[in-house]
Structures are given as structure tokens and as C-alpha cells.
Coordinates of C-alpha atoms in Angstrom, one line a residue:
M28 CA -12.6 -22.4 5.8
R29 CA -16.1 -21.7 7.3
T30 CA -16.2 -18.4 5.4
Y31 CA -15.2 -19.9 2.1
R32 CA -17.9 -22.6 2.4
S33 CA -20.6 -20.2 3.4
A34 CA -19.7 -17.8 0.6
R35 CA -20.6 -20.2 -2.1
P36 CA -24.3 -20.6 -1.3
L37 CA -24.6 -17.0 -0.4
A38 CA -23.1 -16.0 -3.8
A39 CA -25.6 -18.2 -5.6
G40 CA -28.4 -16.5 -3.7
L41 CA -27.1 -13.1 -4.8
A42 CA -27.3 -13.6 -8.5
A43 CA -30.4 -11.4 -8.9
G44 CA -28.7 -8.6 -6.8
A45 CA -25.5 -9.0 -8.8
M46 CA -27.4 -8.6 -12.1
L47 CA -28.9 -5.4 -10.8
L48 CA -25.4 -4.2 -9.9
L49 CA -24.3 -4.9 -13.5
A50 CA -27.2 -2.9 -14.9
G51 CA -26.5 0.0 -12.5
C52 CA -22.9 0.1 -13.3
S53 CA -23.6 -0.1 -17.0
S54 CA -25.8 3.0 -16.8
T55 CA -23.7 5.1 -14.5
L56 CA -20.1 4.5 -15.2
G57 CA -18.0 5.9 -18.0
D58 CA -16.3 3.5 -20.4
S59 CA -13.5 1.6 -18.6
S60 CA -12.1 0.0 -21.7
G61 CA -9.1 2.3 -21.5
G62 CA -7.5 0.2 -18.8
G63 CA -8.8 2.0 -15.8
D64 CA -8.4 5.6 -16.9
G65 CA -12.0 5.9 -17.9
G66 CA -11.4 8.3 -20.8
K67 CA -10.8 12.0 -20.6
D68 CA -14.0 13.5 -22.0
Q69 CA -14.7 16.2 -19.4
S70 CA -18.2 16.7 -20.9
A71 CA -19.1 13.3 -19.5
S72 CA -18.7 14.6 -16.0
G73 CA -21.9 16.6 -16.2
S74 CA -22.1 19.3 -13.5
C75 CA -19.3 17.9 -11.4
S76 CA -17.1 20.9 -10.5
L77 CA -14.4 18.6 -8.9
Y78 CA -13.8 16.7 -12.1
P79 CA -11.1 19.0 -13.7
A80 CA -9.0 19.1 -10.5
A81 CA -9.3 15.3 -10.0
R82 CA -8.5 14.6 -13.6
K83 CA -5.4 16.8 -13.5
S84 CA -4.3 15.2 -10.3
F85 CA -4.8 11.7 -11.6
D86 CA -3.0 12.5 -14.9
K87 CA 0.0 13.8 -13.0
A88 CA 0.1 10.8 -10.7
E89 CA -0.3 8.4 -13.6
S90 CA 2.9 9.6 -15.2
L91 CA 6.0 7.6 -14.3
P92 CA 8.6 9.4 -12.2
T93 CA 11.9 8.9 -14.0
S94 CA 14.2 11.6 -12.3
W95 CA 15.9 11.0 -9.0
T96 CA 14.5 13.3 -6.3
G97 CA 16.3 11.6 -3.4
P98 CA 19.6 12.3 -1.6
T99 CA 22.8 12.7 -3.7
T100 CA 25.2 13.0 -0.7
G101 CA 25.7 11.1 2.5
P102 CA 28.2 9.1 4.5
K103 CA 30.3 6.3 3.1
A104 CA 29.3 2.8 4.1
A105 CA 29.9 1.8 7.8
G106 CA 31.6 -1.6 7.7
G107 CA 30.6 -4.9 9.4
K108 CA 27.1 -4.1 10.4
F109 CA 24.3 -6.5 11.2
V110 CA 20.7 -5.5 10.4
V111 CA 17.4 -7.3 11.3
Y112 CA 14.2 -6.7 9.4
V113 CA 11.0 -7.3 11.5
S114 CA 8.1 -7.7 9.1
T115 CA 4.5 -7.1 10.3
D116 CA 3.4 -10.1 8.3
E117 CA 5.2 -11.8 5.4
R118 CA 1.8 -12.4 3.8
N119 CA 1.5 -8.6 3.5
G120 CA 2.9 -7.7 0.1
G121 CA 4.1 -4.3 1.1
A122 CA 6.0 -5.4 4.1
H123 CA 7.4 -8.4 2.2
G124 CA 8.5 -6.1 -0.7
V125 CA 10.4 -3.7 1.6
G126 CA 12.1 -6.6 3.3
Q127 CA 13.4 -7.8 0.0
G128 CA 14.7 -4.4 -0.7
V129 CA 16.5 -4.3 2.6
R130 CA 18.0 -7.7 1.9
E131 CA 19.3 -6.5 -1.5
A132 CA 20.7 -3.2 -0.2
A133 CA 22.3 -4.9 2.8
K134 CA 24.2 -7.2 0.4
A135 CA 25.2 -4.2 -1.7
I136 CA 26.6 -2.2 1.3
G137 CA 28.3 -5.3 2.8
W138 CA 26.1 -5.9 5.9
R139 CA 24.7 -9.1 7.4
F140 CA 20.9 -9.4 7.1
Q141 CA 18.2 -11.4 8.9
L142 CA 14.4 -11.4 8.6
I143 CA 11.9 -12.2 11.3
D144 CA 8.2 -12.5 10.5
G145 CA 5.7 -10.8 12.9
K146 CA 2.9 -13.0 11.4
G147 CA 0.2 -10.3 11.5
T148 CA -0.7 -10.1 15.2
V149 CA 0.5 -7.6 17.9
S150 CA 1.6 -10.4 20.1
D151 CA 3.7 -12.1 17.4
Q152 CA 5.2 -8.8 16.4
A153 CA 6.2 -8.2 20.0
A154 CA 7.8 -11.6 20.1
A155 CA 9.6 -10.9 16.8
L156 CA 11.0 -7.6 18.0
N157 CA 12.1 -9.2 21.3
Q158 CA 13.9 -11.9 19.3
A159 CA 15.5 -9.2 17.1
V160 CA 16.8 -7.3 20.1
A161 CA 18.2 -10.5 21.6
L162 CA 20.2 -11.0 18.4
K163 CA 22.1 -7.8 19.3
P164 CA 22.1 -6.3 15.8
D165 CA 23.5 -2.9 15.0
G166 CA 20.1 -1.9 13.4
I167 CA 16.5 -2.9 13.1
V168 CA 14.1 -2.0 10.3
L169 CA 10.4 -2.2 11.2
G170 CA 8.3 -3.4 8.3
S171 CA 4.9 -1.8 9.0
V172 CA 5.2 -2.7 12.7
D173 CA 3.4 0.0 14.6
A174 CA 6.0 1.9 16.7
A175 CA 3.5 3.2 19.2
G176 CA 2.2 -0.3 19.8
Q177 CA 5.7 -1.8 20.3
K178 CA 7.1 1.0 22.6
D179 CA 8.6 -1.3 25.2
A180 CA 10.6 -3.5 22.7
I181 CA 11.8 -0.4 20.8
R182 CA 12.9 1.3 24.0
R183 CA 14.9 -1.8 25.0
A184 CA 16.5 -1.8 21.5
T185 CA 17.6 1.9 21.6
A186 CA 18.7 1.5 25.3
Q187 CA 21.2 -1.1 24.0
G188 CA 22.4 1.3 21.3
I189 CA 20.5 -0.4 18.4
E190 CA 19.4 2.0 15.7
V191 CA 15.8 1.7 14.6
V192 CA 14.3 2.7 11.2
G193 CA 10.6 2.2 10.4
W194 CA 8.6 1.7 7.2
H195 CA 4.9 2.6 7.7
S196 CA 5.5 2.4 11.4
A197 CA 3.8 5.7 12.2
A198 CA 1.2 7.9 10.5
R199 CA 3.7 10.1 8.7
P200 CA 7.3 10.1 7.4
G201 CA 10.1 11.4 9.5
P202 CA 11.7 10.8 12.9
I203 CA 9.6 9.5 15.8
A204 CA 10.4 10.9 19.3
D205 CA 8.8 8.2 21.5
P206 CA 9.7 5.5 21.1
E207 CA 12.9 6.7 19.5
V208 CA 12.9 5.8 15.8
F209 CA 15.6 7.4 13.6
T210 CA 13.1 8.0 10.8
N211 CA 9.9 6.5 9.4
L212 CA 9.7 5.9 5.7
S213 CA 6.4 6.5 3.8
T214 CA 4.8 8.5 1.2
D215 CA 2.4 10.9 3.0
P216 CA -0.7 8.7 3.7
A217 CA -3.1 11.6 3.0
V218 CA -1.5 12.1 -0.4
I219 CA -1.9 8.4 -1.1
G220 CA -5.6 8.4 0.0
R221 CA -6.4 11.5 -2.1
A222 CA -4.7 10.0 -5.2
T223 CA -6.8 6.9 -4.9
S224 CA -10.0 8.9 -4.7
D225 CA -9.0 11.2 -7.5
W226 CA -8.6 8.0 -9.7
V227 CA -12.2 7.1 -8.7
I228 CA -13.6 10.5 -9.4
A229 CA -11.7 11.0 -12.7
T230 CA -12.4 7.6 -14.2
S231 CA -16.1 7.4 -13.1
H232 CA -16.7 11.0 -14.2
C233 CA -18.0 11.8 -10.7
R234 CA -20.6 9.0 -10.8
A235 CA -19.1 6.5 -8.4
G236 CA -20.7 4.6 -5.5
V237 CA -17.8 3.9 -3.1
V238 CA -17.0 1.5 -0.2
I239 CA -13.7 2.0 1.6
L240 CA -11.9 -0.9 3.4
T241 CA -9.5 -0.1 6.2
D242 CA -7.8 -1.5 9.3
S243 CA -7.9 1.2 12.0
Q244 CA -5.5 -0.5 14.3
Y245 CA -2.9 1.2 12.2
E246 CA -2.8 5.1 12.3
I247 CA -1.5 5.2 8.8
A248 CA -4.5 3.3 7.6
R249 CA -6.8 5.7 9.4
L250 CA -5.2 8.7 7.7
K251 CA -5.4 7.0 4.3
A252 CA -9.1 6.1 4.8
D253 CA -10.0 9.6 6.1
A254 CA -8.3 11.2 3.1
M255 CA -10.1 8.9 0.7
R256 CA -13.5 9.5 2.3
K257 CA -13.1 13.3 2.5
R258 CA -12.2 13.5 -1.2
I259 CA -15.1 11.3 -2.3
E260 CA -17.5 13.4 -0.1
E261 CA -16.2 16.6 -1.9
C262 CA -17.5 15.1 -5.1
G263 CA -21.2 16.0 -4.9
E264 CA -22.3 13.6 -7.6
C265 CA -20.4 10.6 -6.0
S266 CA -21.9 8.4 -3.3
M267 CA -19.8 7.6 -0.2
L268 CA -21.6 4.4 0.8
E269 CA -19.6 3.2 3.8
T270 CA -16.3 2.6 5.4
T271 CA -15.8 -1.0 6.6
E272 CA -13.2 -2.3 9.1
V273 CA -11.5 -5.4 7.9
P274 CA -8.2 -6.3 9.8
I275 CA -5.5 -7.0 7.2
A276 CA -4.6 -10.2 9.0
D277 CA -8.2 -11.5 8.5
V278 CA -8.7 -10.8 4.8
S279 CA -8.6 -14.4 3.6
Q280 CA -11.4 -15.3 6.0
R281 CA -13.6 -12.2 5.7
M282 CA -13.3 -10.8 2.2
P283 CA -15.1 -13.6 0.2
Q284 CA -18.4 -13.2 2.1
L285 CA -18.0 -9.5 2.6
I286 CA -17.7 -8.7 -1.1
T287 CA -20.9 -10.6 -1.9
S288 CA -22.8 -9.0 0.9
L289 CA -21.7 -5.6 -0.3
V290 CA -23.0 -6.5 -3.8
Q291 CA -26.4 -7.4 -2.3
R292 CA -26.6 -4.5 0.1
Y293 CA -26.0 -1.8 -2.5
K294 CA -27.1 -3.5 -5.7
G295 CA -26.9 -0.9 -8.5
K296 CA -25.3 1.7 -6.3
L297 CA -21.9 0.1 -5.7
T298 CA -19.3 0.8 -8.4
H299 CA -15.9 1.1 -6.6
V300 CA -14.3 -0.6 -3.6
I301 CA -11.1 1.0 -2.5
G302 CA -8.8 -0.2 0.3
I303 CA -5.7 0.9 2.2
N304 CA -4.0 -2.3 1.1
D305 CA -4.0 -4.5 -2.1
G306 CA -4.4 -7.6 0.0
Y307 CA -8.1 -7.0 0.4
F308 CA -8.6 -8.0 -3.2
D309 CA -6.7 -11.3 -3.1
Y310 CA -9.8 -13.2 -2.1
T311 CA -12.7 -11.7 -4.0
A312 CA -12.6 -12.8 -7.6
S313 CA -14.2 -16.2 -7.2
S314 CA -17.1 -14.8 -5.1
L315 CA -17.8 -12.1 -7.6
R316 CA -17.8 -14.5 -10.5
S317 CA -20.2 -16.8 -8.6
A318 CA -22.4 -13.8 -8.1
G319 CA -22.4 -13.0 -11.8
V320 CA -20.3 -9.7 -11.5
Q321 CA -18.0 -9.5 -14.4
P322 CA -14.6 -7.7 -14.4
G323 CA -15.0 -4.1 -15.6
R324 CA -18.3 -3.6 -13.8
L325 CA -17.1 -3.4 -10.2
H326 CA -13.8 -1.6 -9.8
F327 CA -11.2 -2.1 -7.2
G328 CA -8.5 0.3 -6.2
G329 CA -5.8 -0.6 -3.7
Q330 CA -2.6 0.7 -2.2
D331 CA 1.0 -0.5 -1.7
G332 CA 1.5 -2.2 -5.1
T333 CA 1.8 -5.9 -4.5
E334 CA 2.7 -8.5 -7.1
A335 CA -0.8 -9.9 -7.1
A336 CA -2.3 -6.4 -7.6
F337 CA -0.1 -5.8 -10.6
Q338 CA -1.2 -9.1 -12.1
R339 CA -4.8 -8.3 -11.6
I340 CA -4.4 -4.8 -13.2
A341 CA -2.5 -6.1 -16.2
S342 CA -5.1 -8.8 -16.8
G343 CA -8.2 -6.7 -16.1
D344 CA -9.3 -9.0 -13.3
Y345 CA -11.5 -6.6 -11.3
Q346 CA -8.7 -4.5 -9.8
Q347 CA -8.0 -1.5 -12.0
A348 CA -5.6 0.6 -9.9
T349 CA -3.2 0.7 -7.1
V350 CA -1.2 3.5 -5.5
P351 CA 2.1 1.7 -4.9
E352 CA 4.9 2.5 -2.7
P353 CA 8.3 1.9 -4.4
L354 CA 8.9 -1.0 -2.0
N355 CA 12.4 -2.1 -3.2
L356 CA 13.6 1.5 -3.3
Q357 CA 12.3 2.1 0.2
G358 CA 14.2 -1.0 1.4
W359 CA 17.4 0.6 0.0
Q360 CA 16.4 3.9 1.6
A361 CA 16.0 2.1 5.0
V362 CA 19.6 0.8 4.7
D363 CA 20.8 4.3 3.7
E364 CA 19.0 5.8 6.7
L365 CA 20.6 3.3 9.1
N366 CA 24.0 4.1 7.6
R367 CA 23.3 7.8 8.4
A368 CA 22.3 6.8 11.9
F369 CA 25.4 4.7 12.4
T370 CA 27.6 7.6 11.4
G371 CA 25.9 10.3 13.4
K372 CA 24.2 12.1 10.5
K373 CA 20.6 13.3 10.2
P374 CA 17.9 11.5 8.2
S375 CA 17.8 12.3 4.5
G376 CA 14.2 13.5 4.6
F377 CA 13.4 11.8 1.3
A378 CA 9.8 10.8 0.5
P379 CA 9.0 9.4 -3.0
P380 CA 6.4 11.1 -5.1
V381 CA 2.9 9.5 -5.4
H382 CA 2.2 7.3 -8.4
V383 CA -1.0 5.6 -9.6
V384 CA -0.7 2.3 -11.6
V385 CA -3.5 1.4 -14.0
A386 CA -3.6 -1.0 -17.0
G387 CA -2.2 1.7 -19.3
N388 CA 1.1 2.1 -17.4
V389 CA 1.4 -1.2 -15.4
H390 CA 4.2 -2.6 -17.6
K391 CA 6.1 0.7 -17.7
A392 CA 5.9 0.9 -13.8
G393 CA 7.7 -2.5 -13.4
G394 CA 4.6 -4.6 -13.5
D395 CA 6.3 -7.3 -15.5
E396 CA 8.4 -8.0 -12.4
G397 CA 5.3 -7.7 -10.1
S398 CA 6.2 -4.5 -8.3
Y399 CA 6.6 -0.8 -8.8
D400 CA 10.3 -0.2 -9.4
P401 CA 10.8 3.4 -10.7
P402 CA 13.4 3.8 -13.4
N403 CA 15.2 6.6 -11.6
G404 CA 18.5 4.8 -11.0
Y405 CA 18.2 4.6 -7.2
R406 CA 20.5 1.6 -6.8
D407 CA 23.4 3.4 -8.5
R408 CA 22.6 6.6 -6.6
Y409 CA 22.9 4.8 -3.2
R410 CA 25.9 2.8 -4.2
A411 CA 27.6 6.1 -5.2
I412 CA 26.8 7.6 -1.8
W413 CA 28.1 4.5 0.1
G414 CA 31.2 4.2 -2.1
R415 CA 30.2 0.7 -3.1

């Protein structure tokens, strides 16, 4: 509450700086009226040698994946299983969305399901995992709970014969050796980070001034942020202004004042704020409006693809892009991976292709339902594998 009260007088005092930002953005950015794709006139990129590659990458990622690239074979459903989903924080749209997918898939395969909220802190996540282990389930799914940070609880689980699958629980997809996690589900974080920056470079025609928001307590966040920063730095005409640490659990308290201070600090230089999670932009609009910064002049790009992010992109309310994970699909995949673990099979090795959502494709990507739900028939594919 202190942050929200102090943000209002600060925002009022930033009006002059905000107007300078507006003028700077007006003169440096390409037309953004195309819903976040910025137009495709390569001549507007001036001497930027990176523009053609970034444009090609963005165009590919913007197209909607419709074909199924996941597993087509696997074990039939193991019967009578009980699975617990431990969420890093149910306020985190990514973790929440995967949990809903696990719930839906558990029902489809015929398993009992329970969710425990880790409430955004390491200590609460440890308590949630201990509670999950005490329930003696057959399997646990970690919803963005850091496996390395919760080694003791995971070791207790596996020692009792509980199978563990992670989502965003390590830096990269695939099995984790210590603590033992059957597999970790994620799109490659470096690919996600690069796709975010390619959107910036392509739609700004290499004339962006960029701030990156990250939470380095998570290794996956560090990899995303590093990939974003390196790609922006490759764009000689872009300006990599700073990388700022904002714990995801603190966004409601810190973001209103931070966004107005960034406007003041960089004035006409700041054009894009990109973050490793869409939640950073849940608490910024009122501060920006108070500072006189209109939508379309300061551009937000996030990751994970939350319902609120889809709504902002569809309405043109500051956020123009997100690189979503197919959260519901990954919930189904988590159940399929547990089923493979229960039956002594290997992980499927499936990692979904990267996709960038902007205003031009938000409804095609499932934005009407508030999440990225690729139309590739994954529910029917998994049911067929399970014999359900």
C-alpha cells in the first residue's frame, strides 16, 4: 500500500518527463498501429544489419502452430493414481495455468488430483512440498518450483517412491539428476528470450531503447534475461538501457513506482520494457496514465501468456506482445510424463515450438479464452495414447 500511495504524487511530478518520452518515442519508433508487428518495411530499418534475421524469426514465431509435433505413442493409462500439483504461487499466471491443465488431464486419465499453493516464497514452497509428500501421492508436479532450491523435499519424495515431474523447475527441459526429477517441461528459455528480443528489433526497426525485468532467484529467468540482453546488444542501433531485478512475488508493491521512475530516468530513450513474466505488467497502467504516457508509445513484451496479458494485447493497453507457453497443453504433458514414469518408460522429450502473440494473432492463439491453447489436437492425441 505504501508503494501505491507514493506512486501517485511521483507520477504527477513526472509529467514533464513523460511528455519527453512521448516525443522521443514518436520520433524513433516505427508505426505500431499494426497491432504490435510494427510493419514490414525493411527500408525503415536504416543500416541495421540484424533487421532481416530478426524480422524472419519474428514472422515465423508469429505464425500459429497447428500441427502436432508431440508424442504419438506411449503407455496406456495406469489406473488409480493420485497426483499433487505444487504451484510456486497461484498468483503467477503461468503456474496457475499449468495447474489447471494438470487438473483437466488428471480427470481425463482417471486420476485423483490436489493442488497446494506455494504462495511465492521459498519457505512456503518448502512447506507446500512437505505437505504434498505427507499426502503420499503417486506423483507430484512442480509448478515453477525450483528443484535445486527444494532438494531435500524432493529427495524425501523420491525416496518414498513418489515420481516427480517439473514445469519450469530447472533452466532447461529434460530430466534432472539431482534432485531426481523424471523430466522438466519448458520451451528452451534461450529461445523464448531471443524471440522476445526479435519482436522488439523487428517492430522497432532496430531503434528500441530497452529495459529488461527479471527475477534471478530462478535460473530459467536468468537464462531468458541473458538471451534477451545478448540479442538486443547484437542490434547495434538499439540501446540496452538496463536489466532490473524485480522478484515476481513483489510485483504488486514494486512495479507502479518502478515504471514511473524508469520513465523519468530515461525520458525519450525508453521505448520497450520486456520481462521474463507477464505479471510485471499487471500493475503499471494506472501509473503510466498518471504520468501522461499513452498506450502505443511505451511497449511491453512479456512471457508465459497469462489471461491478463492476452486481454492487454487484445485491447492495446500498453502490452503488445507475449511469448506464451501452451500452459494447458503442458499440464496434459505433465500427466503423460507421470504416466510414463509410473510404467517404467522414458520421458517423451517433447518441447513445444516457440510462439509470439501480438494483437494481429491474439484471437487465433486462444486469446478469447485468455490463454494460448494451440489448435493442434493435443487432448485427443493424449487420450489416444492413454486409451481414454
